[in-house]
Tab-separated table of C-alpha atoms in Angstrom:
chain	number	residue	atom	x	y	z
A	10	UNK	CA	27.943	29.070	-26.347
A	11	UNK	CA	28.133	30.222	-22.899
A	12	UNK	CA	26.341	27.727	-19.989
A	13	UNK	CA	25.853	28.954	-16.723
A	14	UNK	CA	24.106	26.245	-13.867
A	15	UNK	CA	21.183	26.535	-11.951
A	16	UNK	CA	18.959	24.514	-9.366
A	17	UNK	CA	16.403	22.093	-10.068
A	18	UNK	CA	14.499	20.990	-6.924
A	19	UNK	CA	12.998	17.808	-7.556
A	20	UNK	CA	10.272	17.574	-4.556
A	21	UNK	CA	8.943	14.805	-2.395
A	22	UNK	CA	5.358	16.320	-1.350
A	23	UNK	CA	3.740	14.950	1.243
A	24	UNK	CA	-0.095	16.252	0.768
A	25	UNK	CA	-3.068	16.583	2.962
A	26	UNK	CA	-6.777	17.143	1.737
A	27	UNK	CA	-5.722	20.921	1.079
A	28	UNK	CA	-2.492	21.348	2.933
A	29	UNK	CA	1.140	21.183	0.834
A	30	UNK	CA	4.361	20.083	2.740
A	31	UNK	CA	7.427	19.569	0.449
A	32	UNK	CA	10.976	18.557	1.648
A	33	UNK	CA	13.553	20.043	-1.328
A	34	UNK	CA	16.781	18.050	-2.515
A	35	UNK	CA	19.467	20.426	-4.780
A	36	UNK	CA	19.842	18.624	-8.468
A	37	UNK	CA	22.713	20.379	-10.252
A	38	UNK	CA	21.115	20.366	-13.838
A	39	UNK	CA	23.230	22.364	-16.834
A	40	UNK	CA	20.610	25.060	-18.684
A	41	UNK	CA	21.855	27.176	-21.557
A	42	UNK	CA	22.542	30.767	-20.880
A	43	UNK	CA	21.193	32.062	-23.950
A	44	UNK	CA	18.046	29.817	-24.830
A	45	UNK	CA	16.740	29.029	-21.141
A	46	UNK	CA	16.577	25.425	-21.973
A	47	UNK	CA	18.039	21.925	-20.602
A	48	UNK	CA	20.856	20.172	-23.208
A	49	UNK	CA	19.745	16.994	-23.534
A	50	UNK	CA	20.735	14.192	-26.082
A	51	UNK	CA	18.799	15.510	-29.287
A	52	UNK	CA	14.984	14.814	-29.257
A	53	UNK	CA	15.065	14.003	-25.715
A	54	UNK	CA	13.894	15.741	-22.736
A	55	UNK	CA	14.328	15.038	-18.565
A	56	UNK	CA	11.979	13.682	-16.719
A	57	UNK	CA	12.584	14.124	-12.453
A	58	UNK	CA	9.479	13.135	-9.640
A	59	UNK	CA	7.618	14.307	-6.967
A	60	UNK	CA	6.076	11.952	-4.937
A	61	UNK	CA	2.593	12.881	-3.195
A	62	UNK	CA	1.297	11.021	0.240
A	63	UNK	CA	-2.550	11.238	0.898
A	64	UNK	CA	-1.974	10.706	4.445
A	65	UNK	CA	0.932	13.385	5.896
A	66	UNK	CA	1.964	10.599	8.651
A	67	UNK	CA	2.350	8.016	5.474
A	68	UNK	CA	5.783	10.422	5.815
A	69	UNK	CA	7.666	9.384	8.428
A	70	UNK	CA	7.372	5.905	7.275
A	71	UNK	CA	10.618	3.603	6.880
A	72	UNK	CA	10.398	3.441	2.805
A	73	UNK	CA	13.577	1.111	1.744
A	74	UNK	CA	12.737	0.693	-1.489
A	75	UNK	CA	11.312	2.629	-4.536
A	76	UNK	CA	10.868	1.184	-8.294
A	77	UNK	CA	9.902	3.258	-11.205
A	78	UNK	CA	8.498	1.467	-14.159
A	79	UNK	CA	8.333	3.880	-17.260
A	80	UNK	CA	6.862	3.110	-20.385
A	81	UNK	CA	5.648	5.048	-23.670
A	82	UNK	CA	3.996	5.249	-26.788
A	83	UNK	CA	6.536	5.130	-28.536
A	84	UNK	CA	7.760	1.515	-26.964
A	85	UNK	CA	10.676	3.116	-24.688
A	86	UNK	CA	10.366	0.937	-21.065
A	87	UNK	CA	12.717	2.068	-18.685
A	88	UNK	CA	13.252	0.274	-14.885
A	89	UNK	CA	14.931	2.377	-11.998
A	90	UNK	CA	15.019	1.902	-8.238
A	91	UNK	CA	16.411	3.705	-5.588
A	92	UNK	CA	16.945	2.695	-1.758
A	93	UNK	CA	15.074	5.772	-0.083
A	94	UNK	CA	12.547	8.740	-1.568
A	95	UNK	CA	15.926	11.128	-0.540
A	96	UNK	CA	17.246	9.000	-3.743
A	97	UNK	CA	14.679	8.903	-5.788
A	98	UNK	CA	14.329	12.418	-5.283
A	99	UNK	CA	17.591	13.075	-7.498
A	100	UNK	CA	16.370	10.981	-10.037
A	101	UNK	CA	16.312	12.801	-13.413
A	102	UNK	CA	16.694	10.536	-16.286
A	103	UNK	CA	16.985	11.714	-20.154
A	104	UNK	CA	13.744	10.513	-22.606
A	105	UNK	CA	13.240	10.826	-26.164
A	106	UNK	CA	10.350	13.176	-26.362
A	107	UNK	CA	7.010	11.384	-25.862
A	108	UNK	CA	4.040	10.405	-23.685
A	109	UNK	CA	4.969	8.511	-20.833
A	110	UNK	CA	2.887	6.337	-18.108
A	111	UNK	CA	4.822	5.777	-14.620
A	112	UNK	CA	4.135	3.429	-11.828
A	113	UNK	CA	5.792	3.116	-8.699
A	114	UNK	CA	5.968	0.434	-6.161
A	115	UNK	CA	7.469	1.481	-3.037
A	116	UNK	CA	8.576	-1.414	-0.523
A	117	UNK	CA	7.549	-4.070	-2.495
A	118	UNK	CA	10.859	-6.063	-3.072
A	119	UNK	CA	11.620	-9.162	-1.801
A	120	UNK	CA	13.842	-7.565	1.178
A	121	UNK	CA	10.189	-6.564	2.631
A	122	UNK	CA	8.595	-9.700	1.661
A	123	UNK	CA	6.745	-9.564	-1.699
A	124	UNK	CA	7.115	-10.632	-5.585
A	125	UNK	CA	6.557	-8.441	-8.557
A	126	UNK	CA	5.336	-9.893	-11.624
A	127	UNK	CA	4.622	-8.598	-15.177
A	128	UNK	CA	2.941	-9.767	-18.611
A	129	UNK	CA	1.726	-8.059	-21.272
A	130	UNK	CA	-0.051	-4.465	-21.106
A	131	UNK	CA	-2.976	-4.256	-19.765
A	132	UNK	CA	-5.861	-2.511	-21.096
A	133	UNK	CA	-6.481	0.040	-18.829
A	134	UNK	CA	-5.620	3.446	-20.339
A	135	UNK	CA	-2.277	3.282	-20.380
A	136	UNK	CA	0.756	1.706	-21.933
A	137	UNK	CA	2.492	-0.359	-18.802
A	138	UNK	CA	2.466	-3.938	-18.563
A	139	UNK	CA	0.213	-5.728	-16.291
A	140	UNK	CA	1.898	-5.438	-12.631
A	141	UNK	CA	0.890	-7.815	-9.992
A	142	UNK	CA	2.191	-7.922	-6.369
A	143	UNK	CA	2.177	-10.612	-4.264
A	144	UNK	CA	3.410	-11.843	-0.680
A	145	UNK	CA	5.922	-14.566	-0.142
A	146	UNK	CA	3.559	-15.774	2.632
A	147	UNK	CA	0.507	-14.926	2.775
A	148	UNK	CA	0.979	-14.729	6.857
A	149	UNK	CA	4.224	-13.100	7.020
A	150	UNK	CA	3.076	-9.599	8.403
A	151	UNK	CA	5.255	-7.175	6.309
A	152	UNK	CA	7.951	-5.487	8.699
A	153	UNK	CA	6.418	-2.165	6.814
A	154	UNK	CA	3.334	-1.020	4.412
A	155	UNK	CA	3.701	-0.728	1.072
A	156	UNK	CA	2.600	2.059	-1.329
A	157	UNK	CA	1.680	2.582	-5.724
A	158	UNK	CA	1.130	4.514	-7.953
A	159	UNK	CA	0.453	5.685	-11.252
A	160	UNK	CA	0.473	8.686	-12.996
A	161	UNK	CA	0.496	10.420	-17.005
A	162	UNK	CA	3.536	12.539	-18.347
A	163	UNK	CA	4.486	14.336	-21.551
A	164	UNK	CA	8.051	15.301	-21.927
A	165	UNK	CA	9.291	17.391	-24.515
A	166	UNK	CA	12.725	18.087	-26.091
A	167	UNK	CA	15.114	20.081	-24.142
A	168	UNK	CA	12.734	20.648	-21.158
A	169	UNK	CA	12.777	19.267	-18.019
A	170	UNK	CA	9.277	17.249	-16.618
A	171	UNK	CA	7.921	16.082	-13.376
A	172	UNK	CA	5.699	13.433	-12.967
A	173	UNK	CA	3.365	13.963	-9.685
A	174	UNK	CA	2.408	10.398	-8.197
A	175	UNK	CA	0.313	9.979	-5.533
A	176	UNK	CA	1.064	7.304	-3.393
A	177	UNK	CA	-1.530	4.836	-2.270
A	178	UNK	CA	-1.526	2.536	0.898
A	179	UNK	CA	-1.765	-1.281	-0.564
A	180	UNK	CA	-1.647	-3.170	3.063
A	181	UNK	CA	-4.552	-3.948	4.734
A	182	UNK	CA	-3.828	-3.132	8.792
A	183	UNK	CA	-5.919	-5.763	11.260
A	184	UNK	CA	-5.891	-5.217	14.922
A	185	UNK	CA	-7.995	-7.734	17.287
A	186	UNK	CA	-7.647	-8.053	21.089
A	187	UNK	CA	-9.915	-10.512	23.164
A	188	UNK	CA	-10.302	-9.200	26.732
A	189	UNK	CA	-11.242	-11.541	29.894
A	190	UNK	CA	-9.701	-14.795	28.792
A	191	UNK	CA	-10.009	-17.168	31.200
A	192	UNK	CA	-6.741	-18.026	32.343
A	193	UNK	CA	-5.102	-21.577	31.112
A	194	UNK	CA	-7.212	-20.988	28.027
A	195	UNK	CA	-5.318	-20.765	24.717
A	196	UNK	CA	-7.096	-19.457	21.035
A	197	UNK	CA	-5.890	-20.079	17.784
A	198	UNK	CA	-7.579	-17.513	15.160
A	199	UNK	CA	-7.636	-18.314	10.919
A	200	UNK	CA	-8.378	-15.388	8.787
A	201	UNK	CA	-9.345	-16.049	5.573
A	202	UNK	CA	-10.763	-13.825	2.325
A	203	UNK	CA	-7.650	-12.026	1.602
A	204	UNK	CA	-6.178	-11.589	-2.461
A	205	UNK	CA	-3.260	-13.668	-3.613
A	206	UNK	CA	-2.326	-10.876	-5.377
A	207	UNK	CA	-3.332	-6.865	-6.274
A	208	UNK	CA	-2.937	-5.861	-9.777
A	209	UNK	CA	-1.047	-2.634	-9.521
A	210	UNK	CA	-1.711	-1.488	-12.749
A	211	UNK	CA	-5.826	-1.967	-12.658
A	212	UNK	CA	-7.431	0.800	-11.628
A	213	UNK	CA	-9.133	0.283	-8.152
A	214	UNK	CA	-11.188	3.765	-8.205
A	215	UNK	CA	-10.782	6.892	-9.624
A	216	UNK	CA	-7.671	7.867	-9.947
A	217	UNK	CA	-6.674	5.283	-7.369
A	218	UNK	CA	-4.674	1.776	-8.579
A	219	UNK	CA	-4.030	-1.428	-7.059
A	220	UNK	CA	-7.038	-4.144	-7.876
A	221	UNK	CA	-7.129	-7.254	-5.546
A	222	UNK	CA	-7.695	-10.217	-7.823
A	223	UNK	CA	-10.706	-12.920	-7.757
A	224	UNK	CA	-8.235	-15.626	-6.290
A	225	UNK	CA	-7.794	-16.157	-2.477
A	226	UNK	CA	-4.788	-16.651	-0.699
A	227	UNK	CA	-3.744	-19.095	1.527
A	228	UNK	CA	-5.277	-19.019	5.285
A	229	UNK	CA	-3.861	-16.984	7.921
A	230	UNK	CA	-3.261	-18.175	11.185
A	231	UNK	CA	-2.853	-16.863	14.655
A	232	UNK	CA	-1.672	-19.640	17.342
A	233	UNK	CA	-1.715	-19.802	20.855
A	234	UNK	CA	-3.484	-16.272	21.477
A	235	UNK	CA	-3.997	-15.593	25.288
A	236	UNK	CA	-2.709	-18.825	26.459
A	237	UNK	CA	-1.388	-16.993	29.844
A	238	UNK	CA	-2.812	-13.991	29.452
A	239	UNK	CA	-5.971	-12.830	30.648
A	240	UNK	CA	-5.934	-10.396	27.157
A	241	UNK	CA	-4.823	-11.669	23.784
A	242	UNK	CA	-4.125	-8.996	20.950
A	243	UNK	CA	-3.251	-9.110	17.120
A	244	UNK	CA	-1.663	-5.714	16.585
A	245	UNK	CA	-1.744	-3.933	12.977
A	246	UNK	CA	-1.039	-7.124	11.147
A	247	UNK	CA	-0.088	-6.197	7.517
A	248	UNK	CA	-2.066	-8.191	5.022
A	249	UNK	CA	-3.034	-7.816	1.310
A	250	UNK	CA	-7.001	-6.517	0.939
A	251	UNK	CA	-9.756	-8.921	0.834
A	252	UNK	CA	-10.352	-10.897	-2.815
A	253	UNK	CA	-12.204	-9.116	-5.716
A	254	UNK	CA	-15.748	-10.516	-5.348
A	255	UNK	CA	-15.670	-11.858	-1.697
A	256	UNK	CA	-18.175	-10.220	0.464
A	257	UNK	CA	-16.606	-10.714	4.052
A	258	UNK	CA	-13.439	-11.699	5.840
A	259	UNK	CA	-14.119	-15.172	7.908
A	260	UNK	CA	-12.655	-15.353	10.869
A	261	UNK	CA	-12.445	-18.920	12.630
A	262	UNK	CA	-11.823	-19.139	16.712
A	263	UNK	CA	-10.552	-22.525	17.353
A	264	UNK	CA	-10.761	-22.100	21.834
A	265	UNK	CA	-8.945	-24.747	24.313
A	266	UNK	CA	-9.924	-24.176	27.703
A	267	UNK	CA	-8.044	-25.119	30.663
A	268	UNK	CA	-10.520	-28.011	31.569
A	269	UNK	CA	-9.404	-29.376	28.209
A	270	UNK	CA	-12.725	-28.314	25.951
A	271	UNK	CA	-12.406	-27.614	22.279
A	272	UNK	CA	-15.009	-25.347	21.089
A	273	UNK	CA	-14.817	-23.691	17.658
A	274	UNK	CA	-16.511	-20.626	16.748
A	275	UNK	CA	-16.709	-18.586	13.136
A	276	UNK	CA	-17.390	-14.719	12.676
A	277	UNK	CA	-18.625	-12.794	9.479
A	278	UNK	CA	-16.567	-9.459	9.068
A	279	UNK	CA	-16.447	-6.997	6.682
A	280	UNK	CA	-14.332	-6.529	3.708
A	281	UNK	CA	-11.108	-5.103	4.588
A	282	UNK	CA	-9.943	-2.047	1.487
A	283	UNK	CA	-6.419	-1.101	0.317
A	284	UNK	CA	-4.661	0.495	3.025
A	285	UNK	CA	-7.413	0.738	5.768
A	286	UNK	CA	-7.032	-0.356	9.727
A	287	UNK	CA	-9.740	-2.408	11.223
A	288	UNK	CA	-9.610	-2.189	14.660
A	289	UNK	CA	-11.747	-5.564	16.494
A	290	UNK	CA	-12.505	-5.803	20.365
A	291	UNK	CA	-14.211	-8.710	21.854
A	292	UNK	CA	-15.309	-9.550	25.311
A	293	UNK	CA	-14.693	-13.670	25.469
A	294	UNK	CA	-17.243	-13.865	27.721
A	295	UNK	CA	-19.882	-12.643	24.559
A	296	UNK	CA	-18.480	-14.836	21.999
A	297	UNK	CA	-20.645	-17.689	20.375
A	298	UNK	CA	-20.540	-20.205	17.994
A	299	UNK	CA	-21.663	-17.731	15.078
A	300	UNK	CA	-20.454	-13.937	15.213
A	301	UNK	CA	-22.010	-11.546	12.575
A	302	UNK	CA	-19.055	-8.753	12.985
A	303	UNK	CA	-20.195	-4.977	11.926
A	304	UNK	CA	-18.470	-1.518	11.416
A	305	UNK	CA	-18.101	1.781	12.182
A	306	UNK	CA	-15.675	4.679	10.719
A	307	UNK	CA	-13.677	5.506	13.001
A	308	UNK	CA	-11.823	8.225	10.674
A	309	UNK	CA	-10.709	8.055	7.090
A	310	UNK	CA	-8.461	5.617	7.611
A	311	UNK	CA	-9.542	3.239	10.115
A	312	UNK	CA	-12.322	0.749	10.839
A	313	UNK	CA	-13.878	-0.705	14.396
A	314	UNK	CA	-15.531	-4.063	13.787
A	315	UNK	CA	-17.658	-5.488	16.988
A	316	UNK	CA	-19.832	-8.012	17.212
A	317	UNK	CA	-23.458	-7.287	15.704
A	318	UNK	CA	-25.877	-5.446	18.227
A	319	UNK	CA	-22.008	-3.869	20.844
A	320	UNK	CA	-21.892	-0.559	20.636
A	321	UNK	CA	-18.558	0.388	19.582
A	322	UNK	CA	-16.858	3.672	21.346
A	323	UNK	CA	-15.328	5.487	18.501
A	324	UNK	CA	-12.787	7.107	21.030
A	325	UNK	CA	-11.422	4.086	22.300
């Protein structure tokens, strides 16, 4: 029987609202001439992937590492990971014909800081085990974000599928800066509220994945803010999403002036979401002992917080 080639372009989309961009990478793949299908082992089928980013910037982002979990119905679990979405891309991997659930956790090895667990399957619609991820330290500000996903595939024998995953954000993003510090005066900030751990296999919301858990992680702490600067800043410090259950972040100011004068103040903030920015300004000169901290959308992505009764400048 005569076999000719042709090329199967596994994509990498990166989606907006409405708006497709795909990047193509070349797959040789062997099809038969006569029947129009893909030789596989017999009952089996391929199964490629085309990632999906709900924000196009989410793009250009340094991915290192990508690892697909793949499970089925009929008890096949298969593991692969791949250094960059150009290799994963090429990824087309031979399954006995089935229904198949995939997750993927991009950037979440322990080269970028975090742990991946598993126990049994969960019970939430699908067939992979229970996934949690976790930092190392709780305060070690991820060199890069982290994405998931999950997503339902048949394959069938001697065709070739594609499983479309949309990739979530999982890192929180907080930004604070404190302007008109006094000079000689030195803060130390505590955060506290975040998730030990996000179940990546628990659905969050529709069609969304990646459930913070009920337990709290360690504090996080910020030393020696604005000690000779007249502005101290936290900038886009990468953090897992506040607890399951906890209403507000607590933030704790712990202020040495130059005189020598402890004072110690606490603020109330929101909750901070999977893969939002929350964006904080404060005047020192308007900070008190208690802080109620409120928000307003800045855009899809991103949060201000200012103290209660400021009027925040959604421009700035």
């Amino acid at each position: 029987m005569k076999k000719t080639y042709i090329l199967i372009l596994a994509a990498a989309a990166l989606t907006l609202g409405a708006c497709t961009h795909k990047t193509h990478f070349e797959v040789d793949m062997p099809q038969d001439e006569d029947s129009g299908k893909y030789p596989a082992p017999e009952g089996q089928g391929f199964l490629g992937n085309d990632l999906s980013w709900e924000d196009v910037a989410d793009a250009k982002s340094d991915i290192t590492s990508l690892k697909f979990t793949v499970t089925g119905t009929n008890g096949v679990k298969e593991v692969h990971e791949f250094g960059s979405p150009t290799e994963a891309s090429g990824w087309m991997v031979p399954l006995p014909a089935g229904e198949y659930d995939v997750l993927v956790a991009a950037n979440m090895d322990a080269a970028n800081g975090f742990v991946l667990g598993e126990t049994v399957p969960t019970k939430a619609g699908h067939t992979l085990p229970a996934t949690y991820a976790s930092l190392t330290d709780a305060s070690s500000n991820p060199a890069r974000q982290a994405w998931n996903g999950i997503a339902h595939v048949t394959v069938e024998k001697d065709k070739m599928a594609t499983v479309h995953l949309d990739l979530d954000r999982l890192l929180s993003l907080f930004t604070l800066t404190i302007k008109n510090v006094p000079e000689g005066t030195s803060i130390d900030v505590t955060m506290r509220g975040a998730a030990s751990y996000v179940t990546l296999t628990d659905e969050l919301t529709a069609g969304h994945w990646g459930l913070p858990c009920e337990e709290i992680s360690d504090d996080i702490t910020f030393e020696q803010l604005g000690a000779a600067n007249a502005e101290s800043a936290i900038d886009e410090f990468k953090l897992l999403p506040t607890a399951k259950g906890v209403e507000n972040t607590t933030l704790f100011f712990h202020i040495r002036t130059a005189e020598g004068l402890q004072l110690d103040y606490k603020a109330e903030a929101p909750r901070m979401e999977n893969g939002k920015k929350y964006v904080l300004e404060m005047d020192f000169g308007r900070m008190s002992p208690y802080m109620l901290i409120t928000s307003v959308s800045i855009n899809d992505w991103t949060e201000g917080w200012a103290i209660s009764g400021e009027i925040l400048n959604p421009s700035n």
